[in-house]
Short mmCIF file of C-alpha atoms in Angstrom, two decimals:
data_model
loop_
_atom_site.label_atom_id
_atom_site.label_comp_id
_atom_site.label_asym_id
_atom_site.label_seq_id
_atom_site.Cartn_x
_atom_site.Cartn_y
_atom_site.Cartn_z
CA MET Z 1 -1.27 53.70 -26.47
CA ASP Z 2 -3.32 54.63 -23.44
CA TYR Z 3 -4.01 51.64 -21.21
CA THR Z 4 -6.06 52.18 -18.10
CA GLY Z 5 -5.16 48.94 -16.45
CA GLN Z 6 -8.64 47.59 -16.88
CA GLN Z 7 -8.14 43.85 -16.58
CA ILE Z 8 -10.04 40.99 -17.95
CA THR Z 9 -10.15 37.24 -17.37
CA SER Z 10 -10.53 34.47 -19.64
CA SER Z 11 -14.07 33.75 -20.43
CA ARG Z 12 -13.44 30.02 -20.23
CA SER Z 13 -14.81 28.59 -17.02
CA GLY Z 14 -12.48 27.01 -14.65
CA LEU Z 15 -9.49 28.95 -15.83
CA GLY Z 16 -9.65 32.43 -14.49
CA GLU Z 17 -12.16 31.86 -11.70
CA GLU Z 18 -13.17 35.55 -12.40
CA LYS Z 19 -9.99 36.69 -10.53
CA PRO Z 20 -8.03 39.34 -12.30
CA THR Z 21 -4.78 38.26 -13.79
CA ASP Z 22 -1.97 40.52 -14.93
CA GLY Z 23 -1.94 38.87 -18.28
CA LEU Z 24 -4.32 40.66 -20.74
CA MET Z 25 -5.30 44.27 -20.92
CA ILE Z 26 -7.33 46.29 -23.47
CA PRO Z 27 -7.33 50.05 -24.19
CA ALA Z 28 -10.04 52.06 -22.40
CA ASN Z 29 -10.97 54.31 -25.33
CA ASN Z 30 -12.26 51.69 -27.72
CA SER Z 31 -12.98 53.28 -31.07
CA LYS Z 32 -16.28 52.73 -32.83
CA ALA Z 33 -14.62 50.60 -35.35
CA ILE Z 34 -14.29 47.71 -32.92
CA ASP Z 35 -17.55 48.30 -31.09
CA GLY Z 36 -19.52 45.15 -30.96
CA LEU Z 37 -16.62 43.10 -32.25
CA GLY Z 38 -16.23 41.07 -29.09
CA PHE Z 39 -12.97 39.91 -27.48
CA ARG Z 40 -13.32 36.54 -29.06
CA ASN Z 41 -13.47 38.15 -32.50
CA ILE Z 42 -10.47 40.34 -31.77
CA ILE Z 43 -8.43 37.43 -30.49
CA ASP Z 44 -9.29 35.49 -33.59
CA LEU Z 45 -8.13 38.45 -35.69
CA LEU Z 46 -4.88 39.02 -33.91
CA PRO Z 47 -2.03 38.74 -36.44
CA CYS Z 48 -0.24 36.14 -34.27
CA TYR Z 49 -0.93 32.68 -32.90
CA LEU Z 50 -2.65 32.51 -29.63
CA SER Z 51 -3.40 29.38 -27.50
CA ILE Z 52 -4.01 28.44 -23.93
CA GLN Z 53 -2.49 25.27 -22.56
CA ASP Z 54 -3.10 23.37 -19.34
CA ARG Z 55 -0.49 21.80 -17.21
CA SER Z 56 -0.34 18.63 -19.25
CA MET Z 57 0.32 20.75 -22.33
CA HIS Z 58 -3.15 20.12 -23.84
CA ILE Z 59 -4.53 22.95 -25.83
CA LEU Z 60 -7.63 24.37 -24.22
CA PHE Z 61 -8.15 27.28 -26.62
CA ALA Z 62 -6.73 28.51 -29.93
CA ASN Z 63 -7.45 31.58 -31.99
CA GLN Z 64 -8.50 31.29 -35.63
CA ASN Z 65 -5.09 32.29 -36.91
CA PHE Z 66 -3.65 29.36 -35.09
CA LYS Z 67 -6.38 26.99 -36.42
CA ASP Z 68 -5.83 28.26 -39.98
CA ASP Z 69 -2.09 27.44 -39.91
CA PHE Z 70 -1.88 24.49 -37.49
CA GLY Z 71 -5.30 22.88 -37.86
CA GLU Z 72 -7.93 22.40 -35.07
CA GLY Z 73 -5.61 21.90 -32.16
CA ILE Z 74 -8.01 21.95 -29.15
CA GLY Z 75 -7.71 18.98 -26.92
CA LYS Z 76 -4.37 18.08 -28.43
CA LEU Z 77 -0.87 18.24 -27.06
CA CYS Z 78 0.71 21.51 -28.03
CA HIS Z 79 4.12 19.99 -29.05
CA LYS Z 80 2.36 17.51 -31.24
CA VAL Z 81 0.43 20.29 -32.92
CA TYR Z 82 3.33 22.75 -33.22
CA LYS Z 83 6.00 20.25 -34.06
CA GLY Z 84 4.47 16.92 -34.63
CA SER Z 85 6.68 15.80 -31.81
CA PRO Z 86 5.66 13.26 -29.06
CA GLU Z 87 8.28 14.89 -26.73
CA ARG Z 88 7.80 18.18 -24.98
CA CYS Z 89 10.03 21.02 -26.30
CA GLU Z 90 13.41 21.34 -24.73
CA PHE Z 91 13.13 25.00 -23.82
CA CYS Z 92 9.32 25.02 -23.46
CA PRO Z 93 8.33 28.53 -22.12
CA VAL Z 94 4.91 27.31 -21.10
CA GLN Z 95 6.28 24.76 -18.65
CA LYS Z 96 8.63 27.51 -17.25
CA THR Z 97 5.65 29.78 -16.72
CA PHE Z 98 3.82 27.08 -14.90
CA LYS Z 99 6.85 26.63 -12.59
CA ASP Z 100 7.52 30.28 -11.77
CA ARG Z 101 4.42 32.26 -12.85
CA LYS Z 102 6.61 34.57 -14.97
CA VAL Z 103 6.48 35.58 -18.60
CA HIS Z 104 9.02 33.54 -20.68
CA ILE Z 105 10.29 33.90 -24.28
CA SER Z 106 11.85 31.35 -26.51
CA GLU Z 107 12.57 30.74 -30.16
CA GLU Z 108 11.18 27.68 -31.66
CA THR Z 109 11.12 26.00 -35.07
CA VAL Z 110 7.67 24.71 -35.92
CA GLN Z 111 5.88 23.07 -38.80
CA LEU Z 112 2.68 24.40 -40.19
CA SER Z 113 -0.07 22.07 -41.36
CA THR Z 114 1.09 22.76 -44.92
CA GLY Z 115 4.42 21.14 -44.00
CA GLU Z 116 6.20 24.54 -44.16
CA VAL Z 117 8.86 25.02 -41.51
CA ALA Z 118 8.80 28.34 -39.68
CA ASP Z 119 10.77 30.00 -37.00
CA MET Z 120 8.73 31.47 -34.23
CA ILE Z 121 9.22 33.69 -31.22
CA VAL Z 122 7.05 32.42 -28.41
CA TYR Z 123 5.84 34.30 -25.39
CA SER Z 124 4.13 32.60 -22.45
CA SER Z 125 2.13 34.29 -19.79
CA PRO Z 126 0.29 32.81 -16.79
CA ILE Z 127 -3.42 32.76 -16.00
CA LEU Z 128 -3.78 32.58 -12.31
CA ASN Z 129 -6.71 31.12 -10.38
CA ALA Z 130 -8.22 32.47 -7.15
CA SER Z 131 -5.55 31.05 -4.99
CA GLY Z 132 -2.72 32.67 -7.12
CA ASN Z 133 -1.71 29.43 -8.71
CA VAL Z 134 -1.13 29.06 -12.42
CA ALA Z 135 -4.22 27.45 -13.79
CA ALA Z 136 -3.19 27.68 -17.45
CA VAL Z 137 -0.68 29.52 -19.72
CA ILE Z 138 -1.34 31.71 -22.58
CA GLU Z 139 1.07 31.16 -25.42
CA MET Z 140 1.44 33.81 -28.18
CA SER Z 141 3.68 33.26 -31.20
CA THR Z 142 4.76 35.25 -34.10
CA ASN Z 143 6.32 33.94 -37.26
CA ILE Z 144 9.88 35.38 -37.53
CA THR Z 145 11.22 33.37 -40.41
CA LYS Z 146 11.84 36.50 -42.54
CA VAL Z 147 13.69 38.09 -39.64
CA LYS Z 148 15.86 34.97 -39.20
CA GLU Z 149 16.56 34.96 -43.00
CA MET Z 150 17.68 38.54 -42.70
CA GLN Z 151 19.85 37.82 -39.71
CA LYS Z 152 21.48 35.07 -41.69
CA GLU Z 153 22.10 37.34 -44.64
CA LEU Z 154 23.71 39.85 -42.35
CA LYS Z 155 25.97 37.35 -40.90
CA ILE Z 156 27.03 36.10 -44.31
CA LEU Z 157 27.70 39.72 -45.25
CA GLY Z 158 29.95 40.19 -42.27
CA GLN Z 159 31.75 37.02 -42.95
CA SER Z 160 32.17 37.84 -46.58
CA ILE Z 161 33.72 41.11 -46.02
CA ALA Z 162 36.35 39.39 -43.60
CA ILE Z 163 37.03 36.69 -46.16
CA LEU Z 164 37.26 39.09 -49.06
CA SER Z 165 39.72 41.19 -47.25
CA HIS Z 166 41.81 38.09 -46.69
CA ASP Z 167 41.70 37.17 -50.26
CA ILE Z 168 42.56 40.66 -51.45
CA LYS Z 169 45.50 40.70 -49.17
CA ASN Z 170 46.83 37.50 -50.70
CA ILE Z 171 46.37 38.85 -54.11
CA LEU Z 172 48.11 42.00 -53.12
CA GLU Z 173 50.95 39.94 -51.69
CA GLY Z 174 51.24 38.31 -55.17
CA LEU Z 175 51.12 41.62 -56.96
CA HIS Z 176 53.74 43.16 -54.67
CA GLY Z 177 55.96 40.07 -54.91
CA GLY Z 178 55.62 39.89 -58.71
CA ALA Z 179 56.45 43.58 -59.10
CA TYR Z 180 59.50 43.13 -56.81
CA VAL Z 181 60.83 40.31 -58.95
CA VAL Z 182 60.14 42.42 -62.17
CA ASP Z 183 62.08 45.30 -60.58
CA GLU Z 184 64.97 43.08 -59.51
CA GLY Z 185 65.16 41.49 -63.04
CA ILE Z 186 65.21 44.87 -64.72
CA LYS Z 187 67.77 46.20 -62.23
CA ASP Z 188 70.11 43.31 -63.13
CA GLY Z 189 69.23 43.25 -66.86
CA ASP Z 190 67.90 39.71 -66.15
CA MET Z 191 64.91 39.64 -68.47
CA GLU Z 192 64.26 35.97 -67.65
CA LEU Z 193 63.75 36.93 -64.08
CA ALA Z 194 61.68 39.94 -64.93
CA ALA Z 195 59.42 37.64 -67.08
CA LYS Z 196 58.92 35.40 -64.18
CA GLY Z 197 57.87 38.28 -62.03
CA LEU Z 198 55.40 39.44 -64.76
CA ASP Z 199 53.93 35.90 -64.80
CA ILE Z 200 53.23 36.22 -61.09
CA VAL Z 201 51.61 39.64 -61.60
CA LYS Z 202 49.43 38.28 -64.45
CA ARG Z 203 48.33 35.24 -62.42
CA ASN Z 204 47.24 37.43 -59.61
CA ILE Z 205 45.31 39.69 -62.04
CA THR Z 206 43.48 36.63 -63.33
CA GLU Z 207 42.60 35.61 -59.72
CA ILE Z 208 41.21 39.06 -58.77
CA SER Z 209 39.20 39.15 -62.02
CA SER Z 210 37.52 35.86 -61.23
CA MET Z 211 37.03 36.99 -57.67
CA ALA Z 212 35.38 40.18 -58.81
CA GLN Z 213 32.97 38.26 -60.99
CA ASN Z 214 32.00 36.04 -58.15
CA ILE Z 215 31.54 38.98 -55.89
CA LEU Z 216 29.32 40.69 -58.45
CA TYR Z 217 27.28 37.53 -59.01
CA SER Z 218 26.67 36.98 -55.39
CA SER Z 219 25.84 40.50 -54.51
CA LYS Z 220 23.37 41.27 -57.22
CA LYS Z 221 19.81 39.98 -57.22
CA ARG Z 222 19.39 39.29 -60.93
CA ASP Z 223 16.56 37.76 -62.82
CA LEU Z 224 17.41 34.70 -64.72
CA LYS Z 225 17.33 35.24 -68.49
CA TYR Z 226 16.34 31.89 -69.86
CA ARG Z 227 17.25 31.14 -73.49
CA GLU Z 228 17.42 28.01 -75.58
CA VAL Z 229 21.04 27.09 -75.61
CA SER Z 230 23.15 24.10 -76.63
CA PRO Z 231 24.92 22.68 -73.58
CA ASN Z 232 27.50 21.21 -75.99
CA GLU Z 233 28.48 24.57 -77.29
CA MET Z 234 28.77 26.04 -73.78
CA VAL Z 235 31.05 23.22 -72.69
CA ARG Z 236 33.28 23.47 -75.76
CA ASP Z 237 33.59 27.36 -75.38
CA LEU Z 238 34.61 26.98 -71.76
CA VAL Z 239 37.08 24.33 -72.41
CA ASP Z 240 38.68 26.55 -75.05
CA LEU Z 241 38.77 29.44 -72.59
CA PHE Z 242 40.60 27.47 -69.92
CA GLN Z 243 42.83 25.52 -72.28
CA GLU Z 244 45.85 27.77 -72.05
CA LYS Z 245 45.60 27.90 -68.23
CA ALA Z 246 45.36 24.04 -68.06
CA ASN Z 247 48.39 23.69 -70.41
CA ALA Z 248 50.44 26.00 -68.21
CA MET Z 249 49.54 23.79 -65.27
CA ASP Z 250 50.35 20.54 -67.24
CA ILE Z 251 46.82 19.34 -66.90
CA GLN Z 252 44.95 17.82 -69.78
CA LEU Z 253 41.57 19.60 -70.22
CA LYS Z 254 39.06 18.21 -72.61
CA HIS Z 255 35.27 17.99 -73.33
CA GLU Z 256 32.95 15.17 -73.98
CA THR Z 257 29.60 15.92 -75.47
CA ASN Z 258 26.55 14.14 -76.72
CA HIS Z 259 26.24 13.60 -80.39
CA ALA Z 260 22.59 14.47 -80.52
CA PRO Z 261 22.18 17.04 -77.76
CA PRO Z 262 18.83 18.62 -77.02
CA LEU Z 263 18.49 22.47 -76.87
CA VAL Z 264 17.81 23.29 -73.27
CA SER Z 265 16.31 26.38 -71.56
CA LEU Z 266 18.60 27.96 -69.08
CA ASP Z 267 20.27 31.19 -68.15
CA PRO Z 268 23.53 30.77 -70.02
CA MET Z 269 25.36 33.48 -68.04
CA SER Z 270 24.88 31.84 -64.72
CA ILE Z 271 25.44 28.31 -65.99
CA ARG Z 272 28.68 29.51 -67.46
CA ARG Z 273 29.64 31.04 -64.05
CA MET Z 274 28.76 27.69 -62.49
CA LEU Z 275 30.93 25.70 -64.80
CA GLU Z 276 33.82 28.17 -64.56
CA ASN Z 277 33.77 27.62 -60.81
CA PHE Z 278 33.85 23.90 -61.24
CA ILE Z 279 36.68 24.04 -63.73
CA TRP Z 280 38.63 26.34 -61.36
CA ASN Z 281 38.16 23.92 -58.49
CA ALA Z 282 39.11 20.91 -60.68
CA LEU Z 283 42.29 22.48 -61.91
CA ASP Z 284 43.13 23.42 -58.36
CA ALA Z 285 42.45 19.91 -57.13
CA CYS Z 286 44.83 18.54 -59.75
CA LYS Z 287 47.49 21.05 -58.88
CA LYS Z 288 47.30 20.07 -55.23
CA ASP Z 289 47.70 16.26 -56.01
CA LYS Z 290 51.31 15.23 -55.75
CA GLU Z 291 50.67 11.52 -56.05
CA LYS Z 292 49.88 11.15 -59.75
CA ASP Z 293 52.12 11.95 -62.79
CA PHE Z 294 49.17 12.69 -65.16
CA HIS Z 295 46.32 14.95 -64.42
CA ALA Z 296 43.15 15.46 -66.47
CA VAL Z 297 39.88 17.42 -66.17
CA VAL Z 298 36.91 16.39 -68.38
CA VAL Z 299 33.95 18.62 -68.91
CA ARG Z 300 30.79 16.89 -70.05
CA ALA Z 301 27.29 17.73 -71.25
CA ASP Z 302 24.86 14.91 -71.78
CA LEU Z 303 21.42 13.64 -71.24
CA HIS Z 304 20.83 12.28 -67.77
CA ASP Z 305 17.62 10.61 -68.47
CA LYS Z 306 14.51 11.20 -70.63
CA PHE Z 307 13.58 14.41 -68.82
CA HIS Z 308 16.89 15.71 -67.57
CA PHE Z 309 20.27 16.64 -68.75
CA LYS Z 310 23.58 17.00 -66.89
CA PHE Z 311 26.84 18.84 -66.74
CA GLU Z 312 29.78 17.00 -65.24
CA VAL Z 313 33.28 18.22 -64.38
CA GLU Z 314 35.50 15.37 -63.48
CA ASP Z 315 39.17 15.70 -62.16
CA ASN Z 316 41.67 13.13 -60.98
CA GLY Z 317 43.00 15.53 -58.32
CA VAL Z 318 43.20 15.14 -54.59
CA GLY Z 319 39.59 14.25 -54.01
CA MET Z 320 37.78 15.03 -50.73
CA ASP Z 321 37.21 13.26 -47.49
CA GLU Z 322 33.66 13.04 -46.03
CA GLU Z 323 34.16 16.06 -43.79
CA THR Z 324 35.22 18.29 -46.61
CA LYS Z 325 32.48 16.97 -48.91
CA ALA Z 326 29.92 17.74 -46.27
CA SER Z 327 31.09 21.30 -45.81
CA ILE Z 328 31.80 22.50 -49.42
CA PHE Z 329 28.50 24.25 -49.95
CA ASP Z 330 28.65 26.06 -46.58
CA GLU Z 331 29.06 29.77 -46.61
CA PHE Z 332 32.67 30.70 -47.12
CA TYR Z 333 34.08 27.20 -46.62
CA SER Z 334 37.37 26.95 -48.32
CA THR Z 335 40.21 24.40 -48.18
CA LYS Z 336 42.28 26.59 -50.36
CA GLY Z 337 44.07 28.45 -47.59
CA GLY Z 338 45.13 31.72 -49.20
CA HIS Z 339 43.49 30.84 -52.48
CA GLY Z 340 39.84 30.88 -52.19
CA THR Z 341 36.94 32.74 -50.75
CA GLY Z 342 34.61 29.74 -50.60
CA LEU Z 343 32.28 31.98 -52.63
CA GLY Z 344 32.55 29.78 -55.75
CA LEU Z 345 30.52 26.72 -54.64
CA LEU Z 346 28.18 28.88 -52.71
CA ILE Z 347 27.37 30.62 -56.00
CA VAL Z 348 27.14 27.29 -57.74
CA ASP Z 349 24.55 26.20 -55.12
CA LYS Z 350 22.58 29.40 -55.62
CA ILE Z 351 22.60 28.94 -59.44
CA VAL Z 352 21.46 25.39 -59.32
CA LYS Z 353 18.70 26.19 -56.89
CA GLU Z 354 17.47 29.06 -59.09
CA HIS Z 355 17.26 26.63 -62.05
CA GLY Z 356 15.45 24.07 -59.92
CA GLY Z 357 18.25 21.59 -60.49
CA LYS Z 358 20.45 19.59 -58.18
CA VAL Z 359 24.19 19.00 -57.50
CA GLU Z 360 25.81 15.65 -56.86
CA VAL Z 361 29.37 15.32 -55.75
CA LEU Z 362 31.25 12.02 -56.21
CA THR Z 363 34.61 12.00 -54.65
CA THR Z 364 37.19 9.68 -53.36
CA PRO Z 365 40.27 11.01 -51.44
CA GLY Z 366 43.40 10.60 -53.57
CA ARG Z 367 41.31 9.60 -56.65
CA GLY Z 368 39.51 12.65 -57.68
CA THR Z 369 36.08 14.36 -57.77
CA THR Z 370 33.17 14.75 -60.16
CA PHE Z 371 30.69 17.58 -59.73
CA ARG Z 372 27.41 16.69 -61.55
CA THR Z 373 24.57 19.12 -61.99
CA ILE Z 374 21.26 17.88 -63.24
CA PHE Z 375 18.61 20.08 -64.74
CA ARG Z 376 15.16 19.48 -66.24
CA ILE Z 377 14.90 19.76 -70.05
CA ASN Z 378 12.72 22.89 -70.19
CA MET L 1 83.64 35.46 -45.26
CA LYS L 2 81.32 34.21 -42.51
CA ASN L 3 78.60 31.71 -43.38
CA PRO L 4 75.29 33.22 -44.25
CA SER L 5 72.33 32.57 -42.05
CA LYS L 6 70.01 29.86 -43.39
CA ILE L 7 66.25 30.58 -43.55
CA ILE L 8 63.58 28.18 -44.52
CA ILE L 9 60.48 29.46 -46.23
CA ILE L 10 57.36 27.20 -45.70
CA ASP L 11 54.49 28.30 -47.75
CA ASP L 12 51.98 26.41 -50.01
CA ASN L 13 52.01 29.41 -52.44
CA PRO L 14 54.80 28.82 -55.06
CA ASP L 15 54.76 32.55 -55.97
CA PHE L 16 55.35 33.56 -52.42
CA ARG L 17 58.14 31.04 -52.02
CA PHE L 18 59.81 32.20 -55.19
CA THR L 19 59.54 35.92 -54.23
CA MET L 20 60.75 35.43 -50.82
CA GLU L 21 63.71 33.25 -52.01
CA ILE L 22 64.76 35.99 -54.35
CA PHE L 23 64.39 38.77 -51.66
CA LEU L 24 66.26 36.81 -48.96
CA LYS L 25 69.08 35.68 -51.25
CA ARG L 26 69.55 39.24 -52.42
CA ASN L 27 69.91 40.24 -48.76
CA GLY L 28 72.70 37.79 -48.18
CA PHE L 29 70.85 34.92 -46.77
CA GLU L 30 70.85 31.15 -47.77
CA THR L 31 67.39 29.78 -48.35
CA LEU L 32 65.51 26.57 -48.21
CA THR L 33 61.97 26.08 -49.32
CA ALA L 34 59.12 23.63 -48.46
CA GLU L 35 55.64 23.57 -49.86
CA ASP L 36 53.81 21.92 -46.92
CA GLY L 37 54.21 21.45 -43.24
CA GLN L 38 55.44 17.84 -43.38
CA ASN L 39 58.28 18.59 -45.92
CA GLY L 40 59.07 21.71 -43.94
CA MET L 41 59.36 19.83 -40.69
CA ASP L 42 61.65 17.17 -42.23
CA MET L 43 63.89 19.90 -43.60
CA ILE L 44 64.08 21.73 -40.38
CA GLU L 45 65.13 18.63 -38.59
CA LYS L 46 67.73 17.76 -41.23
CA GLU L 47 69.02 21.17 -42.15
CA ARG L 48 68.65 23.08 -38.77
CA PRO L 49 67.91 26.54 -40.30
CA ASP L 50 68.63 29.69 -38.31
CA LEU L 51 65.12 30.98 -38.82
CA ILE L 52 61.73 29.72 -39.95
CA LEU L 53 59.45 31.75 -42.23
CA LEU L 54 56.17 29.99 -41.96
CA ASP L 55 52.66 30.38 -43.55
CA VAL L 56 50.57 29.46 -40.51
CA MET L 57 47.38 28.81 -42.47
CA MET L 58 48.49 26.25 -45.13
CA GLU L 59 45.96 23.98 -46.56
CA SER L 60 47.95 20.90 -46.07
CA ILE L 61 46.97 18.37 -43.43
CA TYR L 62 50.21 19.22 -41.51
CA SER L 63 49.49 22.95 -41.10
CA GLY L 64 51.63 25.81 -40.03
CA PHE L 65 50.13 25.54 -36.56
CA ASP L 66 51.36 21.96 -36.38
CA VAL L 67 54.86 23.03 -37.46
CA CYS L 68 54.89 25.64 -34.64
CA LYS L 69 54.01 23.04 -32.11
CA SER L 70 56.36 20.34 -33.37
CA VAL L 71 59.38 22.81 -33.44
CA GLN L 72 58.66 24.20 -30.02
CA SER L 73 58.21 20.76 -28.47
CA ASN L 74 61.46 19.33 -29.83
CA PRO L 75 64.41 20.32 -27.52
CA ASP L 76 66.88 20.08 -30.46
CA ILE L 77 65.22 22.77 -32.58
CA LYS L 78 62.93 24.73 -30.16
CA ASP L 79 65.30 27.69 -30.17
CA ILE L 80 64.89 28.40 -33.81
CA PRO L 81 62.97 31.62 -34.18
CA ILE L 82 59.72 31.45 -36.02
CA ILE L 83 58.10 34.25 -38.14
CA GLY L 84 54.49 33.42 -38.83
CA ILE L 85 52.84 34.89 -41.96
CA SER L 86 49.22 34.69 -43.06
CA GLY L 87 46.69 36.43 -45.27
CA MET L 88 44.24 35.90 -42.41
CA GLY L 89 44.57 38.46 -39.73
CA ALA L 90 42.69 39.66 -36.70
CA GLU L 91 39.45 40.10 -38.66
CA LEU L 92 39.16 36.31 -38.92
CA GLY L 93 40.39 35.71 -35.41
CA VAL L 94 43.91 34.77 -36.40
CA SER L 95 46.50 36.31 -34.24
CA PRO L 96 49.49 34.92 -32.44
CA ASP L 97 49.49 34.68 -28.78
CA LYS L 98 52.89 35.34 -27.28
CA LYS L 99 51.86 34.00 -23.91
CA GLY L 100 51.76 30.61 -25.35
CA ASP L 101 48.16 29.61 -24.63
CA ASP L 102 47.68 26.16 -26.08
CA ASP L 103 44.67 27.18 -28.06
CA TYR L 104 46.69 29.64 -30.05
CA PHE L 105 49.89 29.35 -31.92
CA ARG L 106 53.04 30.86 -30.59
CA VAL L 107 55.43 32.58 -32.86
CA ASP L 108 58.24 35.08 -32.39
CA GLU L 109 56.76 37.55 -34.81
CA PHE L 110 53.66 37.63 -36.97
CA PHE L 111 53.34 39.39 -40.41
CA GLU L 112 50.02 39.72 -42.22
CA LYS L 113 50.18 39.49 -46.11
CA PRO L 114 51.03 41.63 -48.05
CA VAL L 115 54.25 41.62 -46.09
CA ASP L 116 56.25 44.92 -45.70
CA LYS L 117 59.70 43.56 -46.95
CA GLU L 118 61.70 46.16 -45.09
CA LYS L 119 60.02 45.53 -41.74
CA LEU L 120 60.42 41.81 -42.41
CA LEU L 121 64.06 42.15 -43.08
CA ALA L 122 64.67 44.24 -39.94
CA ARG L 123 62.82 41.66 -37.76
CA ILE L 124 64.63 38.72 -39.37
CA LYS L 125 67.99 40.27 -38.47
CA GLU L 126 66.89 40.90 -34.80
CA LEU L 127 65.49 37.41 -34.53
CA LEU L 128 68.60 35.84 -35.91
CA VAL L 129 70.57 37.39 -33.08
CA GLU L 130 67.83 36.35 -30.61
CA GLY L 131 68.28 32.78 -31.96
CA LEU L 132 72.03 32.86 -31.17
CA VAL L 133 71.25 34.08 -27.66
CA ARG L 134 68.79 31.21 -27.14
CA LYS L 135 71.25 28.70 -28.37
CA GLY L 136 73.87 30.08 -26.03
CA LYS L 137 76.11 31.14 -28.89
CA ALA L 138 75.70 34.80 -27.84
CA VAL L 139 75.06 36.55 -24.67
CA ARG L 140 72.89 39.63 -24.12
CA ILE L 141 74.32 42.10 -21.58
CA HIS L 142 71.91 45.07 -21.04
CA ASP L 143 70.98 46.10 -24.60
CA ARG L 144 74.05 44.66 -26.21
CA VAL L 145 74.55 41.26 -27.68
CA TYR L 146 78.02 39.63 -27.62
CA ILE L 147 78.67 36.79 -30.01
CA LYS L 148 80.94 34.14 -28.53
CA LYS L 149 83.97 33.25 -30.49
#
């Protein structure tokens, strides 16, 4: 754009003292479209928030966009209006500009008058008076919440590739190792040994299948397909599916269901994925526990109250300490060393949120864990 | 026949322990196995193996990193060579630091899973000799190692 360097001052008396500042400029070749619009109107229409603050952080001026989203802020403290905070912001760019007369940028998290929280990039620029001192500071902010979300997604993507490669390497190790044992067994005519090797290979195939399903689930944006289903049936089917695996691990796996269950509307495919992840974790927690002689996993479907129903997966495995419990829904958090991407519970979290439900985790170290998910009936 | 060298395999993955046990036994070694750091440490102190094959990223409270530190700070066993193994590699910031910075773990060799068994075997043989030199049971003169009688 062609700027001529034509400078303007703030129209508010006592601020600019009619002395040019290096803060605001307009293009020289105004098109007809904005003739007669007036600077005040243009400023109001700017697709960003613009305000002017004095040294005590009181707002002297705010554009319409600002007022629409933060309310009538004039005369109030900016940190109060932006954040509802009695304290000045830690990295306040406005105060820095008052100190050094320079332009400053910071990223802030603010709260709109609707209560919505937003990430902002904030620029501050000085308005100088006749003696060259900062009389006031213009603050311009843009909502970058979407950009921040994208940044987060990119970060997750990067981490996920690293973790997946780690997991794949572990499974490869299992496949290599299993195949080696099969080879050695065949070489010696020791079929028992070969069968053990084959078991290792099969286990790792199961692991990579489950992993592939989690990756597919987390990478695809899919619309939920709600259907009226019986939670009882889902729970029974899943328990049947995992029964053989549980037997092999010497863990009792059973279901407990309500006698008069309601039909509920949910996306059966994702709820199934959620329960599969819970059951995997429960079996794993039992396998890790060396204290108890008997291990059991119970999968339940039942009413939670009049308006809600719940799924529960309870195990008497190792349980979790507070720190672990607080981290389990973090991206790629895993305590399973070589055996877990940390993707499972992240997907659970996603599924539950998509259904507008909630997850509760009841756990005691050494005693076991119950994962409870609660959903509205319809 | 001379006594076979004793190698301890410390890994929380039973499949890996089983496979490695078979592999090492078939190559003439005696093996011990432990499924977590604490058991591994107890066995090392009791059995004094000639080499430690250690999963550095075990999920147990007493991790592979801890085993490294405990072995290396105990004068009675600090000479035992350690081969670190992990599925996590450089892409997750896991790599051994041979200079011995405290923030890192120090091992004599590091293999990422899946482990190349032939390379592992070659390195085990070299490190067993190195272990003898450290214990004063062998001497290295130029490139040759002479085992003391």
